[in-house]
């Protein structure tokens, strides 16, 4: 069912989205524990594809507008949409891994940034700030609130943490029977704007934060988004919904319980 362009899911449909979200969450944890210096990004893609298939799910990234991977792998100054390939990961790199899966027609979408070996403290801090901002955004969502409450919480968390760039031109999004649906979930903005947060809504929240500029450009491969100043970027994403109990993070293995409770927010999962 759609309400003003926004897909409202039944509890049964959300349960299938949870199944898809778990496949995504498991795949990302598998990749986090597998990634190592000397591997190519294509090897990560193969691991992801094998796991998604082993769970009876399918990839929503593969073939999306011609995309050739089941994950996006974005290294260092690459922000998002990097194509898995022959690039060899080296000690001191960071890689953002974005992954999605479909179960019975319902989508999950999530991303993590992982350090390979030793990386500088400011890069570790960038990753922490970006992940914390994602959780702050999810924690700001309440039934009856508005989409930009999430955006404002992300911006407040990032700007309160130091001198960072929030990437412009790329946003989170509604998700359900398609990967990308209305509404856009911006990573900055005033609160109390945009679509109302209601039961059955599902959103992917995905801040992209840099150690420098907010500006990006796309490489000649037509996919890879890089910072214009070469500064490194982190990207974290989760898909979540709201129930009467609170927030339920469909792509987190624990449903988001630990992080939400640490933020003093009720956990709305089963
Ligand atoms: Mg994603
Ligand atoms: Mg997304």
PDB file of C-alpha atoms and ligand atoms in Angstrom:
ATOM      1  CA  UNK A   1       0.000   0.000   0.000  1.00  0.00           C
ATOM      2  CA  UNK A   2       1.258   3.471  -0.888  1.00  0.00           C
ATOM      3  CA  UNK A   3       0.429   6.653   1.008  1.00  0.00           C
ATOM      4  CA  UNK A   4       1.476   9.850  -0.832  1.00  0.00           C
ATOM      5  CA  UNK A   5       4.122   7.906  -2.735  1.00  0.00           C
ATOM      6  CA  UNK A   6       5.510   6.169   0.359  1.00  0.00           C
ATOM      7  CA  UNK A   7       5.157   2.407   0.616  1.00  0.00           C
ATOM      8  CA  UNK A   8       3.534   1.289   3.875  1.00  0.00           C
ATOM      9  CA  UNK A   9       4.394  -2.299   4.709  1.00  0.00           C
ATOM     10  CA  UNK A  10       2.260  -4.779   6.661  1.00  0.00           C
ATOM     11  CA  UNK A  11       3.869  -6.506   9.679  1.00  0.00           C
ATOM     12  CA  UNK A  12       4.124  -9.649   7.540  1.00  0.00           C
ATOM     13  CA  UNK A  13       6.004  -7.756   4.847  1.00  0.00           C
ATOM     14  CA  UNK A  14       8.299  -6.185   7.449  1.00  0.00           C
ATOM     15  CA  UNK A  15       9.043  -9.711   8.697  1.00  0.00           C
ATOM     16  CA  UNK A  16      10.246 -10.650   5.206  1.00  0.00           C
ATOM     17  CA  UNK A  17      12.304  -7.438   5.102  1.00  0.00           C
ATOM     18  CA  UNK A  18      13.873  -8.577   8.372  1.00  0.00           C
ATOM     19  CA  UNK A  19      14.855 -11.841   6.673  1.00  0.00           C
ATOM     20  CA  UNK A  20      16.451  -9.856   3.824  1.00  0.00           C
ATOM     21  CA  UNK A  21      18.097  -7.528   6.342  1.00  0.00           C
ATOM     22  CA  UNK A  22      19.641 -10.449   8.199  1.00  0.00           C
ATOM     23  CA  UNK A  23      21.165 -11.760   4.973  1.00  0.00           C
ATOM     24  CA  UNK A  24      22.680  -8.318   4.399  1.00  0.00           C
ATOM     25  CA  UNK A  25      23.899  -8.024   8.002  1.00  0.00           C
ATOM     26  CA  UNK A  26      25.444 -11.493   7.930  1.00  0.00           C
ATOM     27  CA  UNK A  27      27.133 -10.799   4.615  1.00  0.00           C
ATOM     28  CA  UNK A  28      28.683  -7.590   5.919  1.00  0.00           C
ATOM     29  CA  UNK A  29      29.941  -9.298   9.096  1.00  0.00           C
ATOM     30  CA  UNK A  30      31.424 -12.076   6.954  1.00  0.00           C
ATOM     31  CA  UNK A  31      33.170  -9.458   4.807  1.00  0.00           C
ATOM     32  CA  UNK A  32      34.386  -7.549   7.867  1.00  0.00           C
ATOM     33  CA  UNK A  33      36.062 -10.700   9.171  1.00  0.00           C
ATOM     34  CA  UNK A  34      37.392 -11.706   5.733  1.00  0.00           C
ATOM     35  CA  UNK A  35      38.885  -8.467   4.478  1.00  0.00           C
ATOM     36  CA  UNK A  36      42.693  -8.395   4.542  1.00  0.00           C
ATOM     37  CA  UNK A  37      45.643  -6.754   2.866  1.00  0.00           C
ATOM     38  CA  UNK A  38      46.421  -8.447  -0.441  1.00  0.00           C
ATOM     39  CA  UNK A  39      42.808  -9.232  -1.323  1.00  0.00           C
ATOM     40  CA  UNK A  40      41.146  -7.707  -4.347  1.00  0.00           C
ATOM     41  CA  UNK A  41      37.772  -6.049  -4.079  1.00  0.00           C
ATOM     42  CA  UNK A  42      36.495  -8.668  -6.521  1.00  0.00           C
ATOM     43  CA  UNK A  43      37.342 -11.388  -4.001  1.00  0.00           C
ATOM     44  CA  UNK A  44      35.110  -9.623  -1.477  1.00  0.00           C
ATOM     45  CA  UNK A  45      32.359  -9.527  -4.082  1.00  0.00           C
ATOM     46  CA  UNK A  46      32.629 -13.287  -4.640  1.00  0.00           C
ATOM     47  CA  UNK A  47      32.399 -13.955  -0.881  1.00  0.00           C
ATOM     48  CA  UNK A  48      29.300 -11.753  -0.706  1.00  0.00           C
ATOM     49  CA  UNK A  49      27.661 -13.359  -3.714  1.00  0.00           C
ATOM     50  CA  UNK A  50      28.283 -16.870  -2.383  1.00  0.00           C
ATOM     51  CA  UNK A  51      26.777 -15.977   0.995  1.00  0.00           C
ATOM     52  CA  UNK A  52      23.707 -14.243  -0.439  1.00  0.00           C
ATOM     53  CA  UNK A  53      23.029 -17.254  -2.664  1.00  0.00           C
ATOM     54  CA  UNK A  54      23.631 -19.729   0.183  1.00  0.00           C
ATOM     55  CA  UNK A  55      20.799 -18.046   2.093  1.00  0.00           C
ATOM     56  CA  UNK A  56      18.398 -18.387  -0.831  1.00  0.00           C
ATOM     57  CA  UNK A  57      18.418 -14.630  -1.412  1.00  0.00           C
ATOM     58  CA  UNK A  58      19.296 -12.635  -4.504  1.00  0.00           C
ATOM     59  CA  UNK A  59      21.321  -9.483  -5.070  1.00  0.00           C
ATOM     60  CA  UNK A  60      19.613  -6.167  -5.689  1.00  0.00           C
ATOM     61  CA  UNK A  61      22.869  -4.477  -6.689  1.00  0.00           C
ATOM     62  CA  UNK A  62      23.869  -6.887  -9.464  1.00  0.00           C
ATOM     63  CA  UNK A  63      22.502  -5.525 -12.730  1.00  0.00           C
ATOM     64  CA  UNK A  64      21.129  -2.361 -11.085  1.00  0.00           C
ATOM     65  CA  UNK A  65      21.427   0.136 -13.968  1.00  0.00           C
ATOM     66  CA  UNK A  66      24.106  -2.238 -15.262  1.00  0.00           C
ATOM     67  CA  UNK A  67      26.150  -2.470 -12.032  1.00  0.00           C
ATOM     68  CA  UNK A  68      28.476  -5.495 -12.166  1.00  0.00           C
ATOM     69  CA  UNK A  69      28.927  -6.289  -8.453  1.00  0.00           C
ATOM     70  CA  UNK A  70      26.757  -7.581  -5.609  1.00  0.00           C
ATOM     71  CA  UNK A  71      28.513  -5.084  -3.326  1.00  0.00           C
ATOM     72  CA  UNK A  72      30.021  -1.643  -3.782  1.00  0.00           C
ATOM     73  CA  UNK A  73      33.631  -1.354  -2.603  1.00  0.00           C
ATOM     74  CA  UNK A  74      34.832   2.216  -2.124  1.00  0.00           C
ATOM     75  CA  UNK A  75      38.449   2.640  -1.004  1.00  0.00           C
ATOM     76  CA  UNK A  76      39.960   5.646   0.841  1.00  0.00           C
ATOM     77  CA  UNK A  77      38.894   8.814  -1.052  1.00  0.00           C
ATOM     78  CA  UNK A  78      36.159   6.851  -2.817  1.00  0.00           C
ATOM     79  CA  UNK A  79      32.865   7.642  -1.091  1.00  0.00           C
ATOM     80  CA  UNK A  80      30.313   5.254  -2.569  1.00  0.00           C
ATOM     81  CA  UNK A  81      29.495   3.114  -5.636  1.00  0.00           C
ATOM     82  CA  UNK A  82      33.005   1.724  -6.191  1.00  0.00           C
ATOM     83  CA  UNK A  83      32.927  -1.293  -8.514  1.00  0.00           C
ATOM     84  CA  UNK A  84      34.536  -4.517  -7.239  1.00  0.00           C
ATOM     85  CA  UNK A  85      37.468  -5.449  -9.428  1.00  0.00           C
ATOM     86  CA  UNK A  86      41.215  -5.982  -9.607  1.00  0.00           C
ATOM     87  CA  UNK A  87      42.155  -3.329  -7.038  1.00  0.00           C
ATOM     88  CA  UNK A  88      44.294  -4.868  -4.316  1.00  0.00           C
ATOM     89  CA  UNK A  89      43.580  -3.714  -0.771  1.00  0.00           C
ATOM     90  CA  UNK A  90      46.662  -2.647   1.147  1.00  0.00           C
ATOM     91  CA  UNK A  91      47.578  -2.251   4.783  1.00  0.00           C
ATOM     92  CA  UNK A  92      46.453   1.227   5.809  1.00  0.00           C
ATOM     93  CA  UNK A  93      43.467   1.390   3.437  1.00  0.00           C
ATOM     94  CA  UNK A  94      39.857   1.728   4.441  1.00  0.00           C
ATOM     95  CA  UNK A  95      37.079   0.195   2.379  1.00  0.00           C
ATOM     96  CA  UNK A  96      33.408   1.046   2.491  1.00  0.00           C
ATOM     97  CA  UNK A  97      31.323  -1.995   1.636  1.00  0.00           C
ATOM     98  CA  UNK A  98      27.704  -1.478   0.634  1.00  0.00           C
ATOM     99  CA  UNK A  99      25.536  -4.583   0.301  1.00  0.00           C
ATOM    100  CA  UNK A 100      21.940  -5.411  -0.481  1.00  0.00           C
ATOM    101  CA  UNK A 101      19.766  -8.491  -0.802  1.00  0.00           C
ATOM    102  CA  UNK A 102      16.246  -9.472  -1.780  1.00  0.00           C
ATOM    103  CA  UNK A 103      14.114 -12.145  -0.080  1.00  0.00           C
ATOM    104  CA  UNK A 104      10.733 -12.910  -1.664  1.00  0.00           C
ATOM    105  CA  UNK A 105      10.713  -9.519  -3.365  1.00  0.00           C
ATOM    106  CA  UNK A 106      11.596  -7.468  -0.264  1.00  0.00           C
ATOM    107  CA  UNK A 107      14.852  -5.549   0.017  1.00  0.00           C
ATOM    108  CA  UNK A 108      17.573  -4.881   2.582  1.00  0.00           C
ATOM    109  CA  UNK A 109      20.426  -2.374   2.210  1.00  0.00           C
ATOM    110  CA  UNK A 110      23.335  -1.624   4.561  1.00  0.00           C
ATOM    111  CA  UNK A 111      26.962  -0.526   4.540  1.00  0.00           C
ATOM    112  CA  UNK A 112      30.053  -0.523   6.741  1.00  0.00           C
ATOM    113  CA  UNK A 113      33.522   0.987   6.480  1.00  0.00           C
ATOM    114  CA  UNK A 114      36.381  -1.270   7.536  1.00  0.00           C
ATOM    115  CA  UNK A 115      40.056  -0.491   8.209  1.00  0.00           C
ATOM    116  CA  UNK A 116      42.728  -2.809   6.822  1.00  0.00           C
ATOM    117  CA  UNK A 117      45.647  -3.096   9.207  1.00  0.00           C
ATOM    118  CA  UNK A 118      46.927   0.117  10.756  1.00  0.00           C
ATOM    119  CA  UNK A 119      45.238   3.374   9.757  1.00  0.00           C
ATOM    120  CA  UNK A 120      45.805   6.846  11.249  1.00  0.00           C
ATOM    121  CA  UNK A 121      43.848   7.875  14.337  1.00  0.00           C
ATOM    122  CA  UNK A 122      41.935  10.592  12.472  1.00  0.00           C
ATOM    123  CA  UNK A 123      40.669   7.996  10.023  1.00  0.00           C
ATOM    124  CA  UNK A 124      39.550   5.693  12.841  1.00  0.00           C
ATOM    125  CA  UNK A 125      37.776   8.697  14.340  1.00  0.00           C
ATOM    126  CA  UNK A 126      36.125   9.486  10.976  1.00  0.00           C
ATOM    127  CA  UNK A 127      34.714   5.964  10.876  1.00  0.00           C
ATOM    128  CA  UNK A 128      33.476   6.180  14.457  1.00  0.00           C
ATOM    129  CA  UNK A 129      31.844   9.573  13.898  1.00  0.00           C
ATOM    130  CA  UNK A 130      30.092   8.359  10.740  1.00  0.00           C
ATOM    131  CA  UNK A 131      28.752   5.200  12.375  1.00  0.00           C
ATOM    132  CA  UNK A 132      27.653   7.085  15.491  1.00  0.00           C
ATOM    133  CA  UNK A 133      25.888   9.662  13.302  1.00  0.00           C
ATOM    134  CA  UNK A 134      23.952   6.868  11.589  1.00  0.00           C
ATOM    135  CA  UNK A 135      22.793   5.538  14.969  1.00  0.00           C
ATOM    136  CA  UNK A 136      21.930   9.046  16.163  1.00  0.00           C
ATOM    137  CA  UNK A 137      19.788   9.485  13.067  1.00  0.00           C
ATOM    138  CA  UNK A 138      17.926   6.217  13.637  1.00  0.00           C
ATOM    139  CA  UNK A 139      17.547   7.019  17.344  1.00  0.00           C
ATOM    140  CA  UNK A 140      15.915  10.365  16.486  1.00  0.00           C
ATOM    141  CA  UNK A 141      13.090   8.671  14.570  1.00  0.00           C
ATOM    142  CA  UNK A 142       9.762   8.468  16.375  1.00  0.00           C
ATOM    143  CA  UNK A 143       6.259   7.523  15.253  1.00  0.00           C
ATOM    144  CA  UNK A 144       4.579  10.834  14.501  1.00  0.00           C
ATOM    145  CA  UNK A 145       7.902  12.570  13.840  1.00  0.00           C
ATOM    146  CA  UNK A 146       9.227  13.612  10.451  1.00  0.00           C
ATOM    147  CA  UNK A 147      11.917  12.288   8.134  1.00  0.00           C
ATOM    148  CA  UNK A 148      14.144  15.323   8.595  1.00  0.00           C
ATOM    149  CA  UNK A 149      14.361  14.624  12.327  1.00  0.00           C
ATOM    150  CA  UNK A 150      16.785  11.895  11.214  1.00  0.00           C
ATOM    151  CA  UNK A 151      18.668  14.287   8.908  1.00  0.00           C
ATOM    152  CA  UNK A 152      19.029  16.887  11.639  1.00  0.00           C
ATOM    153  CA  UNK A 153      20.298  14.343  14.160  1.00  0.00           C
ATOM    154  CA  UNK A 154      22.939  13.108  11.701  1.00  0.00           C
ATOM    155  CA  UNK A 155      24.129  16.636  10.959  1.00  0.00           C
ATOM    156  CA  UNK A 156      24.203  17.550  14.647  1.00  0.00           C
ATOM    157  CA  UNK A 157      26.215  14.431  15.499  1.00  0.00           C
ATOM    158  CA  UNK A 158      28.787  14.987  12.731  1.00  0.00           C
ATOM    159  CA  UNK A 159      29.202  18.720  13.228  1.00  0.00           C
ATOM    160  CA  UNK A 160      29.422  18.294  16.989  1.00  0.00           C
ATOM    161  CA  UNK A 161      32.275  15.815  16.547  1.00  0.00           C
ATOM    162  CA  UNK A 162      34.693  18.071  14.699  1.00  0.00           C
ATOM    163  CA  UNK A 163      35.626  19.484  11.324  1.00  0.00           C
ATOM    164  CA  UNK A 164      34.104  17.021   8.873  1.00  0.00           C
ATOM    165  CA  UNK A 165      32.406  17.215   5.501  1.00  0.00           C
ATOM    166  CA  UNK A 166      28.957  15.705   5.036  1.00  0.00           C
ATOM    167  CA  UNK A 167      28.712  14.548   1.434  1.00  0.00           C
ATOM    168  CA  UNK A 168      26.069  16.386  -0.578  1.00  0.00           C
ATOM    169  CA  UNK A 169      24.043  14.968  -3.429  1.00  0.00           C
ATOM    170  CA  UNK A 170      23.609  11.453  -2.017  1.00  0.00           C
ATOM    171  CA  UNK A 171      20.965  10.478   0.513  1.00  0.00           C
ATOM    172  CA  UNK A 172      19.294   7.659   2.365  1.00  0.00           C
ATOM    173  CA  UNK A 173      15.946   6.503   1.063  1.00  0.00           C
ATOM    174  CA  UNK A 174      12.739   4.608   1.534  1.00  0.00           C
ATOM    175  CA  UNK A 175      13.043   0.881   0.867  1.00  0.00           C
ATOM    176  CA  UNK A 176      10.659  -2.046   0.525  1.00  0.00           C
ATOM    177  CA  UNK A 177       9.514  -3.779  -2.654  1.00  0.00           C
ATOM    178  CA  UNK A 178      12.237  -1.757  -4.377  1.00  0.00           C
ATOM    179  CA  UNK A 179      15.661  -0.777  -3.079  1.00  0.00           C
ATOM    180  CA  UNK A 180      15.248   2.945  -3.677  1.00  0.00           C
ATOM    181  CA  UNK A 181      11.886   4.537  -2.924  1.00  0.00           C
ATOM    182  CA  UNK A 182      10.609   7.851  -1.608  1.00  0.00           C
ATOM    183  CA  UNK A 183      11.268   9.575   0.679  1.00  0.00           C
ATOM    184  CA  UNK A 184      14.884  10.775   0.435  1.00  0.00           C
ATOM    185  CA  UNK A 185      16.603  10.808   3.821  1.00  0.00           C
ATOM    186  CA  UNK A 186      19.083  13.690   3.732  1.00  0.00           C
ATOM    187  CA  UNK A 187      22.122  13.697   5.980  1.00  0.00           C
ATOM    188  CA  UNK A 188      21.611  17.300   7.077  1.00  0.00           C
ATOM    189  CA  UNK A 189      18.769  19.775   7.462  1.00  0.00           C
ATOM    190  CA  UNK A 190      16.268  21.340   9.787  1.00  0.00           C
ATOM    191  CA  UNK A 191      14.094  19.004  11.892  1.00  0.00           C
ATOM    192  CA  UNK A 192      10.316  18.508  11.597  1.00  0.00           C
ATOM    193  CA  UNK A 193      10.220  18.579   7.790  1.00  0.00           C
ATOM    194  CA  UNK A 194       9.184  16.076   5.174  1.00  0.00           C
ATOM    195  CA  UNK A 195       7.182  12.882   5.321  1.00  0.00           C
ATOM    196  CA  UNK A 196       5.621  11.753   8.570  1.00  0.00           C
ATOM    197  CA  UNK A 197       7.178   8.731  10.282  1.00  0.00           C
ATOM    198  CA  UNK A 198       4.485   6.088  10.497  1.00  0.00           C
ATOM    199  CA  UNK A 199       4.240   2.380  11.176  1.00  0.00           C
ATOM    200  CA  UNK A 200       5.122   0.299   8.130  1.00  0.00           C
ATOM    201  CA  UNK A 201       7.612   2.828   6.778  1.00  0.00           C
ATOM    202  CA  UNK A 202      11.108   1.480   6.169  1.00  0.00           C
ATOM    203  CA  UNK A 203      14.108   3.732   5.627  1.00  0.00           C
ATOM    204  CA  UNK A 204      17.761   3.280   4.772  1.00  0.00           C
ATOM    205  CA  UNK A 205      19.843   5.782   6.748  1.00  0.00           C
ATOM    206  CA  UNK A 206      23.325   6.300   5.307  1.00  0.00           C
ATOM    207  CA  UNK A 207      25.609   9.180   6.227  1.00  0.00           C
ATOM    208  CA  UNK A 208      28.689   9.688   4.043  1.00  0.00           C
ATOM    209  CA  UNK A 209      31.298  11.768   5.866  1.00  0.00           C
ATOM    210  CA  UNK A 210      34.765  12.995   4.842  1.00  0.00           C
ATOM    211  CA  UNK A 211      37.878  14.405   6.482  1.00  0.00           C
ATOM    212  CA  UNK A 212      37.610  17.392   4.148  1.00  0.00           C
ATOM    213  CA  UNK A 213      35.147  18.537   1.516  1.00  0.00           C
ATOM    214  CA  UNK A 214      31.439  17.879   1.003  1.00  0.00           C
ATOM    215  CA  UNK A 215      31.993  17.906  -2.766  1.00  0.00           C
ATOM    216  CA  UNK A 216      32.310  14.816  -4.905  1.00  0.00           C
ATOM    217  CA  UNK A 217      32.768  13.859  -8.529  1.00  0.00           C
ATOM    218  CA  UNK A 218      32.187  10.672 -10.457  1.00  0.00           C
ATOM    219  CA  UNK A 219      35.041   8.796 -12.105  1.00  0.00           C
ATOM    220  CA  UNK A 220      35.047   7.845 -15.784  1.00  0.00           C
ATOM    221  CA  UNK A 221      33.699   4.398 -14.885  1.00  0.00           C
ATOM    222  CA  UNK A 222      30.383   6.262 -14.405  1.00  0.00           C
ATOM    223  CA  UNK A 223      29.958   4.816 -10.917  1.00  0.00           C
ATOM    224  CA  UNK A 224      32.728   5.504  -8.436  1.00  0.00           C
ATOM    225  CA  UNK A 225      32.111   8.669  -6.415  1.00  0.00           C
ATOM    226  CA  UNK A 226      35.274  10.313  -5.015  1.00  0.00           C
ATOM    227  CA  UNK A 227      35.913  13.423  -2.942  1.00  0.00           C
ATOM    228  CA  UNK A 228      37.095  16.359  -5.047  1.00  0.00           C
ATOM    229  CA  UNK A 229      39.924  17.137  -2.604  1.00  0.00           C
ATOM    230  CA  UNK A 230      41.140  13.562  -2.173  1.00  0.00           C
ATOM    231  CA  UNK A 231      40.119  13.441   1.482  1.00  0.00           C
ATOM    232  CA  UNK A 232      39.094  10.049   2.797  1.00  0.00           C
ATOM    233  CA  UNK A 233      35.460   9.161   3.384  1.00  0.00           C
ATOM    234  CA  UNK A 234      33.418   6.759   5.499  1.00  0.00           C
ATOM    235  CA  UNK A 235      29.921   5.393   4.847  1.00  0.00           C
ATOM    236  CA  UNK A 236      27.648   3.491   7.203  1.00  0.00           C
ATOM    237  CA  UNK A 237      24.089   2.407   6.459  1.00  0.00           C
ATOM    238  CA  UNK A 238      21.272   0.450   8.027  1.00  0.00           C
ATOM    239  CA  UNK A 239      17.660  -0.246   7.044  1.00  0.00           C
ATOM    240  CA  UNK A 240      15.166   0.300   9.879  1.00  0.00           C
ATOM    241  CA  UNK A 241      11.472   0.518  10.652  1.00  0.00           C
ATOM    242  CA  UNK A 242       9.361   1.824  13.528  1.00  0.00           C
ATOM    243  CA  UNK A 243       6.965  -0.298  15.552  1.00  0.00           C
ATOM    244  CA  UNK A 244       4.825   0.594  18.558  1.00  0.00           C
ATOM    245  CA  UNK A 245       7.779  -0.496  20.704  1.00  0.00           C
ATOM    246  CA  UNK A 246      10.400   1.701  19.016  1.00  0.00           C
ATOM    247  CA  UNK A 247      12.990   1.359  16.285  1.00  0.00           C
ATOM    248  CA  UNK A 248      13.880  -1.974  14.727  1.00  0.00           C
ATOM    249  CA  UNK A 249      17.047  -2.082  12.641  1.00  0.00           C
ATOM    250  CA  UNK A 250      16.309  -4.747  10.066  1.00  0.00           C
ATOM    251  CA  UNK A 251      19.898  -5.066   8.788  1.00  0.00           C
ATOM    252  CA  UNK A 252      21.543  -5.272  12.236  1.00  0.00           C
ATOM    253  CA  UNK A 253      22.052  -8.807  13.529  1.00  0.00           C
ATOM    254  CA  UNK A 254      20.731  -7.813  16.982  1.00  0.00           C
ATOM    255  CA  UNK A 255      18.030  -5.612  15.485  1.00  0.00           C
ATOM    256  CA  UNK A 256      19.911  -2.583  16.779  1.00  0.00           C
ATOM    257  CA  UNK A 257      19.043  -3.362  20.384  1.00  0.00           C
ATOM    258  CA  UNK A 258      22.479  -2.701  21.870  1.00  0.00           C
ATOM    259  CA  UNK A 259      23.149   0.614  20.147  1.00  0.00           C
ATOM    260  CA  UNK A 260      19.614   1.927  20.607  1.00  0.00           C
ATOM    261  CA  UNK A 261      19.515   1.038  24.296  1.00  0.00           C
ATOM    262  CA  UNK A 262      22.905   2.723  24.765  1.00  0.00           C
ATOM    263  CA  UNK A 263      21.317   5.857  23.312  1.00  0.00           C
ATOM    264  CA  UNK A 264      18.341   5.509  25.675  1.00  0.00           C
ATOM    265  CA  UNK A 265      15.947   4.709  22.841  1.00  0.00           C
ATOM    266  CA  UNK A 266      13.334   1.950  23.074  1.00  0.00           C
ATOM    267  CA  UNK A 267      14.013  -1.097  20.940  1.00  0.00           C
ATOM    268  CA  UNK A 268      11.035  -2.036  18.794  1.00  0.00           C
ATOM    269  CA  UNK A 269      12.089  -5.413  17.408  1.00  0.00           C
ATOM    270  CA  UNK A 270      10.657  -8.808  18.179  1.00  0.00           C
TER     271      UNK A 270
HETATM  272 MG1  LIG B   1      23.467   0.790   0.395  1.00  0.00          MG
HETATM  273 MG1  LIG B   2      21.032   2.755   0.390  1.00  0.00          MG
END
